[in-house]
Amino acid sequence: MAAAVSALNAKLRSHPVLNYVTSTHFWGPVSNFGIPIAAIMDTQKDPEIISGKMTAALVVYSATFMRYSMAVTPQNYLLFLCHFLNESAQLTQGYRYLQYWNWGGREKQLEAKQKLEEAGEKIEVGASKITDKASAAFKDAKAKVGK
């Protein structure tokens, strides 16, 4: 049995593509891609939930490992891509954080929300008036038909 496993391993390692796919140079970055995917998905969420400290830590982390991926032998381009995407997403999140908390984005959002609520109230009042008029017209028409 051990000889069969050894022979299978030797066969896999003899093919360059299969050798790469069975290495940590492939599976490390593949498993790490969850971080940039989550960061990219988070760009669609409300900026109020962004943690400035965590975003800063992930920017430093990704920059460090982008450098590391080029320093190892052989260079790991898949790891570089993973951390490049994460760096880009985290910088986007950092900008959104600063825009929301430091550059007036929160106040603009609250102002827009208040205007939307006021517009909704006006629409409700207008709809109520229209409903009342329609109801009165229906009653008039019903009274005229009933005569």
XYZ file of C-alpha atoms in Angstrom:
147
model
C 0.000 0.000 0.000
C 2.805 2.404 0.908
C 4.483 1.666 -2.411
C 1.270 2.537 -4.273
C 0.933 5.863 -2.424
C 4.592 6.611 -3.047
C 4.202 5.812 -6.755
C 1.094 8.020 -7.012
C 2.907 10.881 -5.265
C 5.880 10.511 -7.616
C 3.547 10.559 -10.640
C 1.775 13.709 -9.381
C 5.047 15.463 -8.597
C 6.523 14.629 -12.009
C 3.945 16.782 -13.841
C 4.727 20.536 -13.367
C 1.093 21.699 -13.152
C 0.055 18.932 -10.784
C 3.169 19.532 -8.715
C 2.151 23.193 -8.349
C -1.493 22.382 -7.532
C -0.411 19.993 -4.774
C 1.945 22.533 -3.175
C 1.488 25.132 -0.443
C 2.359 27.795 -3.042
C -1.076 27.060 -4.506
C -3.281 26.090 -1.557
C -2.017 28.824 0.796
C -3.201 31.685 -1.440
C -6.357 29.817 -2.498
C -7.444 29.423 1.117
C -6.426 33.022 1.802
C -8.701 34.386 -0.963
C -11.592 34.402 1.514
C -10.219 37.630 3.014
C -10.302 39.758 -0.177
C -13.615 38.228 -1.261
C -15.160 39.226 2.082
C -13.592 42.695 1.832
C -14.966 43.212 -1.668
C -18.427 42.068 -0.528
C -18.223 44.505 2.411
C -17.848 47.464 0.054
C -21.608 47.143 -0.569
C -22.493 47.458 3.127
C -23.148 50.552 5.221
C -19.881 52.399 6.027
C -21.025 52.829 9.631
C -19.972 49.236 10.405
C -16.383 49.624 9.091
C -13.711 49.284 11.771
C -10.946 51.809 11.136
C -8.409 49.922 13.274
C -9.100 46.569 11.594
C -8.953 48.129 8.143
C -5.592 49.743 8.950
C -4.268 46.419 10.264
C -5.370 44.597 7.098
C -3.747 47.266 4.885
C -0.414 46.715 6.672
C -0.882 42.924 6.628
C -1.567 42.801 2.894
C 1.278 45.155 2.039
C 3.662 43.010 4.112
C 2.597 39.773 2.443
C 2.653 41.314 -1.032
C 6.333 41.993 -0.376
C 6.828 38.518 1.114
C 5.261 36.825 -1.920
C 7.927 38.382 -4.133
C 10.786 37.697 -1.692
C 10.342 33.918 -1.470
C 11.862 31.535 -3.980
C 10.116 30.786 -6.249
C 8.069 33.966 -6.308
C 4.427 33.324 -5.506
C 2.332 35.355 -7.940
C -0.940 33.840 -6.736
C -0.209 35.012 -3.184
C 0.745 38.429 -4.562
C -2.578 38.641 -6.430
C -4.508 37.621 -3.332
C -2.897 40.329 -1.211
C -3.043 42.906 -4.002
C -6.817 42.419 -4.203
C -7.094 42.581 -0.426
C -4.931 45.717 -0.301
C -7.147 47.383 -2.907
C -10.351 46.404 -1.106
C -9.012 47.515 2.268
C -7.858 50.865 0.880
C -11.359 51.310 -0.560
C -12.831 50.484 2.847
C -10.390 52.904 4.495
C -11.498 55.673 2.159
C -15.158 54.882 2.870
C -14.431 54.952 6.620
C -12.721 58.339 6.421
C -15.412 59.710 4.121
C -18.164 58.629 6.490
C -16.657 59.487 9.879
C -14.191 62.330 9.130
C -15.233 64.103 5.937
C -18.954 64.685 6.481
C -20.429 61.565 4.912
C -22.397 60.663 8.021
C -24.032 64.080 8.239
C -24.968 63.973 4.551
C -26.482 60.516 4.956
C -28.514 61.572 8.004
C -29.707 64.712 6.187
C -30.771 62.674 3.151
C -32.579 60.190 5.416
C -34.464 63.029 7.121
C -35.466 64.555 3.754
C -36.668 61.149 2.597
C -38.797 60.751 5.712
C -40.283 64.249 5.210
C -41.067 63.432 1.581
C -42.704 60.183 2.677
C -44.911 62.082 5.142
C -45.945 64.548 2.398
C -46.780 61.669 0.088
C -48.905 60.050 2.808
C -50.826 63.320 3.365
C -51.356 63.734 -0.402
C -52.467 60.133 -0.773
C -54.885 60.566 2.124
C -56.418 63.656 0.442
C -56.769 61.799 -2.861
C -58.348 58.824 -1.110
C -60.831 61.110 0.651
C -61.754 62.848 -2.628
C -62.115 59.529 -4.446
C -64.274 58.163 -1.654
C -66.512 61.250 -1.747
C -66.805 61.058 -5.547
C -67.710 57.368 -5.273
C -70.410 58.133 -2.730
C -71.803 60.904 -4.986
C -71.834 58.612 -8.003
C -73.493 55.835 -5.997
C -76.135 58.256 -4.724
C -76.865 59.479 -8.258
C -77.143 55.925 -9.598
C -79.374 54.901 -6.706
C -81.992 57.628 -7.463
